[in-house]
Coordinates of C-alpha atoms in Angstrom, one line a residue:
X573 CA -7.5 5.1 -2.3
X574 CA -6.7 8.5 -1.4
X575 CA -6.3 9.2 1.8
X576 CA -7.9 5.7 3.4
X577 CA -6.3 3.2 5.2
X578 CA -6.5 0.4 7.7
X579 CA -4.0 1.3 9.9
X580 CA -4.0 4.2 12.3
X581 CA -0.6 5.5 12.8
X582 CA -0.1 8.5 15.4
X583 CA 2.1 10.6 13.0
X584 CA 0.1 10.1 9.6
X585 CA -0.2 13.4 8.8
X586 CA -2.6 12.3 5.6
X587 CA -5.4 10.6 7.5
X588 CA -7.2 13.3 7.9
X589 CA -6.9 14.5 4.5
X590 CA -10.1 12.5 4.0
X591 CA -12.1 15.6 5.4
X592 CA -11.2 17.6 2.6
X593 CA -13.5 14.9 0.6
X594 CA -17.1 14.7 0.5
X595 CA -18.3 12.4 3.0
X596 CA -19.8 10.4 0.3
X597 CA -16.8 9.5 -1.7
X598 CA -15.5 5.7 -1.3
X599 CA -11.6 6.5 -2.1
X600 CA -11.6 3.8 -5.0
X601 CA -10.0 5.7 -8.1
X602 CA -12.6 5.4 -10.5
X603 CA -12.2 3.2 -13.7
X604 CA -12.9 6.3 -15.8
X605 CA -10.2 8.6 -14.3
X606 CA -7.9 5.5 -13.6
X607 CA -7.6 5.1 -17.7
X608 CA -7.3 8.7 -18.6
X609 CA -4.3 8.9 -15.8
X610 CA -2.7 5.6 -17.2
X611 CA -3.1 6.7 -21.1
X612 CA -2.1 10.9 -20.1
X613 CA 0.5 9.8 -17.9
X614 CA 2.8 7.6 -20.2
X615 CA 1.7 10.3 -23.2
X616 CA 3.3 12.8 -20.9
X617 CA 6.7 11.3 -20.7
X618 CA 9.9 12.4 -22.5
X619 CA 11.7 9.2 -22.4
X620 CA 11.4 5.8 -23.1
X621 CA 10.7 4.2 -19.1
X622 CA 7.6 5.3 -17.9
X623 CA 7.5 4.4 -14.0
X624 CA 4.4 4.4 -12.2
X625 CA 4.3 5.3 -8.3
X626 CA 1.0 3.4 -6.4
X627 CA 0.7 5.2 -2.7
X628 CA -1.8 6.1 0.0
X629 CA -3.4 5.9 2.5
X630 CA -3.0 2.0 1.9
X631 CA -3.0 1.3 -1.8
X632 CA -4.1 -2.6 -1.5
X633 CA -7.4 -1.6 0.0
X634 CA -8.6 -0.7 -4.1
X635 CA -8.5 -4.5 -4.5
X636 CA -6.4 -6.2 -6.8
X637 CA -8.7 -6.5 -9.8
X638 CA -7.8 -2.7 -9.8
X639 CA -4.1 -3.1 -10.5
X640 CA -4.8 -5.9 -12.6
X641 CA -6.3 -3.5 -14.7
X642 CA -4.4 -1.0 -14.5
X643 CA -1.6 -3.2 -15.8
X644 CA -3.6 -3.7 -18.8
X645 CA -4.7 -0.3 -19.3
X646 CA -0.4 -0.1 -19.1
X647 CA 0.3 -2.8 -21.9
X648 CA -2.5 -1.6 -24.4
X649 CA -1.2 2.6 -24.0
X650 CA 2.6 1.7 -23.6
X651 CA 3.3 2.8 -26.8
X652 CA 6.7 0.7 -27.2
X653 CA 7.9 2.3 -24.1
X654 CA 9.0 0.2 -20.9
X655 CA 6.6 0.4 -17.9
X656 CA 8.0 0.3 -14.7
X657 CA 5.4 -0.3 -11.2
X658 CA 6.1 1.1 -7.2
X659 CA 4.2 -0.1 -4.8
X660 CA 4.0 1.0 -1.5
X661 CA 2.3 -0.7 0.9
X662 CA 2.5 -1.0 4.9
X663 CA 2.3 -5.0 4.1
X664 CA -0.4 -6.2 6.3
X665 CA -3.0 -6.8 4.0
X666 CA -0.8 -8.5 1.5
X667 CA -1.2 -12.5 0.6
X668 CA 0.2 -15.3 -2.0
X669 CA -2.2 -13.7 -4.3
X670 CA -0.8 -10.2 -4.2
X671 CA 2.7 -11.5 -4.4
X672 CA 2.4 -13.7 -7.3
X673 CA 0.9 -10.4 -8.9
X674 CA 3.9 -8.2 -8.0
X675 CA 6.5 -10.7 -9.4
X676 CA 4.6 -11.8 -12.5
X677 CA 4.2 -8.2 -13.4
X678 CA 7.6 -7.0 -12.2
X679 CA 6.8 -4.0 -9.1
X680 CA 9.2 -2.8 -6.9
X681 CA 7.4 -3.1 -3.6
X682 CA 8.0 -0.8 -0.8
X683 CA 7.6 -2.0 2.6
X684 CA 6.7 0.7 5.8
X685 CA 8.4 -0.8 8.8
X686 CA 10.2 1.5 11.6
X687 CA 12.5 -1.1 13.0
X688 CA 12.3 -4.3 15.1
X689 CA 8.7 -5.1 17.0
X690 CA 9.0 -2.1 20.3
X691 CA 9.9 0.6 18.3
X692 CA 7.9 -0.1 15.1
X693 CA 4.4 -0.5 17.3
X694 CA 5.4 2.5 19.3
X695 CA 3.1 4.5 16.6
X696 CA 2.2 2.1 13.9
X697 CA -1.0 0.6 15.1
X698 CA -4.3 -0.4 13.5
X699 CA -7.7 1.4 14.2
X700 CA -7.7 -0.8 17.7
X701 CA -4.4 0.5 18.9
X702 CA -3.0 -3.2 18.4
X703 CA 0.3 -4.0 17.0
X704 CA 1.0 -4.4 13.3
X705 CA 4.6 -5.6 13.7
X706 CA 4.0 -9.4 13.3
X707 CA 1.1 -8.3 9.9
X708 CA 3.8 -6.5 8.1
X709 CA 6.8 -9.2 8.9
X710 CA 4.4 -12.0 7.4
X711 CA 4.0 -9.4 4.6
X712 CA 7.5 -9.2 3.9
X713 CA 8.1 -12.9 4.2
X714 CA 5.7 -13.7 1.4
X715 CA 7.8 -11.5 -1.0
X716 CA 10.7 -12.9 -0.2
X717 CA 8.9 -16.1 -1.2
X718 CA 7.2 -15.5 -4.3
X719 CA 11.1 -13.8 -5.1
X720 CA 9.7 -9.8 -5.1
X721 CA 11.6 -6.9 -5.2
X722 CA 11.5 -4.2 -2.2
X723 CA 12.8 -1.9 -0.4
X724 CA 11.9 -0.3 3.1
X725 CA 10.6 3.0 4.2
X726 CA 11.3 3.7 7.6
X727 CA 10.2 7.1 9.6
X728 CA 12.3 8.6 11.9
X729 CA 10.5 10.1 15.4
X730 CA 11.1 10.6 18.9
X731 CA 11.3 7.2 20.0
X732 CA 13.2 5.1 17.2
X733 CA 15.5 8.4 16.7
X734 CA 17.5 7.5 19.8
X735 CA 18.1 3.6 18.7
X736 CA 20.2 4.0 15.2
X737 CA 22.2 0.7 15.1
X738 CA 19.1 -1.0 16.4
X739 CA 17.2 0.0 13.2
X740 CA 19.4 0.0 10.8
X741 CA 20.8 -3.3 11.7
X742 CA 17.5 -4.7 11.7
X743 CA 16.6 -3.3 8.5
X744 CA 19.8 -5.4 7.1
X745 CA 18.9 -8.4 8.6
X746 CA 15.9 -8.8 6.9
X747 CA 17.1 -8.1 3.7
X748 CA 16.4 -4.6 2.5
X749 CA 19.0 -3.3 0.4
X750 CA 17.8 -0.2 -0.1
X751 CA 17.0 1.8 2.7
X752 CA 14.7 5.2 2.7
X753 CA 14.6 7.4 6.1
X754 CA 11.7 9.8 6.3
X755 CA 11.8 12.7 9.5
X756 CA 8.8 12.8 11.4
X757 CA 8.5 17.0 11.8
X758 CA 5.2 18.1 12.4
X759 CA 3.3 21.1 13.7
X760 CA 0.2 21.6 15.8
X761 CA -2.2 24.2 14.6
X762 CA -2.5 27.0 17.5
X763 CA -6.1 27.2 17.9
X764 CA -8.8 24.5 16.5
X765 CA -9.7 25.1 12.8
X766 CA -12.8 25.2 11.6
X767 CA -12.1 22.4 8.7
X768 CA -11.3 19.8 11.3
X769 CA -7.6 19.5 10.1
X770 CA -5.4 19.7 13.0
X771 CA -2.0 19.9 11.7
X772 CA -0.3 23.3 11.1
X773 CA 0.3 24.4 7.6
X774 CA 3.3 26.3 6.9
X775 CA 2.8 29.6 8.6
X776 CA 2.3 32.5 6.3
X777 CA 5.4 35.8 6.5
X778 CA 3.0 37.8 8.5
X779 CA 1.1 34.8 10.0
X780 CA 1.8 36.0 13.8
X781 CA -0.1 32.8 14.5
X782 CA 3.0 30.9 13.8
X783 CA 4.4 31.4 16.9
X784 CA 2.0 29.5 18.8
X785 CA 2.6 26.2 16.9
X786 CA 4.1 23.4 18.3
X787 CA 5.7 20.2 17.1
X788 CA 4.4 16.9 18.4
X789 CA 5.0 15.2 20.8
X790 CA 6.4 12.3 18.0
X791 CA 8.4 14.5 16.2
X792 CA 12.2 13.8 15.9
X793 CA 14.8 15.8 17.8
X794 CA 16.6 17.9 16.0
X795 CA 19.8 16.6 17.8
X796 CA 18.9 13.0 17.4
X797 CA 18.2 13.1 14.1
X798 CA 21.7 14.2 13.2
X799 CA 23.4 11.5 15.5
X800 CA 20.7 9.2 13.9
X801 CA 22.4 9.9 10.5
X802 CA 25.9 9.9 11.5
X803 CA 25.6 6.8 13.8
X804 CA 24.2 4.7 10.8
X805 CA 26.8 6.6 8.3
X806 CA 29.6 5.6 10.2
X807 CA 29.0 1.7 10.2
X808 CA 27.6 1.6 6.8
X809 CA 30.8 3.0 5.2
X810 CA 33.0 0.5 7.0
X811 CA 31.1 -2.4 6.0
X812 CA 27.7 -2.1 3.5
X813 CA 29.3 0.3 0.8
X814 CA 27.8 -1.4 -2.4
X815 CA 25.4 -4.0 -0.9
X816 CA 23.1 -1.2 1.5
X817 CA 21.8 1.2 -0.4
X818 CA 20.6 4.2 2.0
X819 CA 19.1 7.3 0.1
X820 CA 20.3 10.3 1.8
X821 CA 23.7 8.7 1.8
X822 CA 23.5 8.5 -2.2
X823 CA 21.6 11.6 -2.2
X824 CA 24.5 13.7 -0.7
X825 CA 26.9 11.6 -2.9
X826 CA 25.4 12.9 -5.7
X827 CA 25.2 16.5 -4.9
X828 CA 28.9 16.0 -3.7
X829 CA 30.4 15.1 -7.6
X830 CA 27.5 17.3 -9.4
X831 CA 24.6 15.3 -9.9
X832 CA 21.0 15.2 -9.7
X833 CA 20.3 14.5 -5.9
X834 CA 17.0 11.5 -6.4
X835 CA 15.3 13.0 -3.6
X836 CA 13.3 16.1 -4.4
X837 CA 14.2 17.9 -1.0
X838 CA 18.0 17.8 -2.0
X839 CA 17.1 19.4 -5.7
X840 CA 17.6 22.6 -6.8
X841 CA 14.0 22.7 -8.0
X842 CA 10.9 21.7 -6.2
X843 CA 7.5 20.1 -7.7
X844 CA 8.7 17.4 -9.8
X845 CA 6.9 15.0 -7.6
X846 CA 3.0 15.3 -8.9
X847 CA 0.7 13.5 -7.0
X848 CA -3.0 12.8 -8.7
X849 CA -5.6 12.0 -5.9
X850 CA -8.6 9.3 -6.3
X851 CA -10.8 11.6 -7.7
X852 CA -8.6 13.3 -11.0
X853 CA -7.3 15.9 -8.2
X854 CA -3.6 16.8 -8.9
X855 CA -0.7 18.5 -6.8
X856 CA 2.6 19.4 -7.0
X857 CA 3.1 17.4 -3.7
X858 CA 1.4 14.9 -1.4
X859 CA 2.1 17.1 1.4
X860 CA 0.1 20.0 -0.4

């Protein structure tokens, strides 16, 4: 669905990527591209699990007939090779429907939540401004029923940046067992651009320009990050070693004893991590 979705968080740095679409376009991926990704993609792999990564905007808004086929399109172009699915999702639009999908078919489902109710509805609200809190909790409850697999994707910004335990003991209590934490950095473009995008790309080396740009007002503390970090560290390696997974933590652990990091920032290289818009578009990142 590209860039669409029905929630209208401050920091989404991707909502307004929909202005560098025609204004006719509806964001639904269409069948003809969807099968020549499905059939290219598992042809392009060099082993024998082939894992498929669903995203956004909000990926439930293509429907679910469109994932039902895509699982098909999966089965009949697998080759013999073992398809994995991961889903994320911000959870409020799922029902017993969806759920029943994701466990018949096996996804990993990824669930956007930034902590208990006052710090996750500090910025993720829908296009009204109203909470989404309580949407993506009866989400998450309906995986748990229907026996899902997920994880949680949690930003960190200026106002949940200062309440580490808080989120990380929340985060427990509802089950996740794997944890990812995204920073919330972004930049303000000096002067208003003439494409409507607002956000600051990375400034060029003589890009004087640069200078002018400021973070927002969401973005996390440099200083709180850290202690963010540390804070959570220190309680998860007295107590959740082995049962909370948290991905910087195995990130750095793997960099420690020679590994490959997981997590693209912590790699040597960059631009494993394609990313094929709605429309056949492909990048080396979402963020480009």
């Amino acid at each position: 669905m590209g860039s669409k979705c029905n929630l209208d968080c401050t920091y989404c740095y991707y909502l307004e990527k929909e202005q560098l679409y025609p204004a006719a376009e509806n964001f639904r991926m269409k069948p003809a591209v969807l099968e020549k990704y499905v059939r290219d993609y598992i042809a392009a792999q060099p082993g024998p699990i082939v894992t498929f990564a669903w995203q956004g905007g909000e990926p439930t808004l293509a429907g679910l007939d469109f994932f039902q086929r895509a699982v098909e399109l999966q089965k009949a172009h697998a080759g013999g090779r073992k398809i994995e699915n991961a889903f994320q999702t911000n959870g409020t639009l799922l029902d017993d429907a969806w759920a029943e999908f994701f466990a018949r078919e096996n996804f990993l489902v990824g669930i956007s939540i930034d902590g208990p109710a006052a710090l996750h509805d500090t910025y993720r609200v829908d296009k009204g401004g109203r909470a989404s809190f309580d949407r993506v909790m009866a989400g998450l409850t309906l995986l748990k029923k229907h026996g899902v697999e997920f994880n949680t994707l949690t930003t960190v910004h200026r106002r949940n940046a200062t309440a580490p335990l808080e989120v990380y003991r929340f985060l427990r209590s509802v089950g996740s067992g794997y944890i990812q934490f995204i920073p919330i950095v972004e930049r303000n473009a000096a002067a208003d651009s003439t494409d409507g995008l607002w956000l600051a790309p990375p400034p060029e080396a003589d890009d004087s320009d640069g200078l002018d740009q400021q973070v927002t007002e969401w973005t996390v503390r440099p200083i709180d990050y850290g202690n963010f970090l540390c804070r959570i560290f220190d309680e998860w390696v007295q107590r959740d070693v082995g049962k909370v997974f948290v991905q910087h933590f195995d990130a750095a652990l793997a960099n420690w004893v020679g590994q490959p990091a997981g997590v693209c920032i912590f790699s040597q290289d960059c631009g494993r991590g394609l990313a094929i818009e709605q429309n056949g578009d492909l990048y080396s990142c979402d963020h480009y």
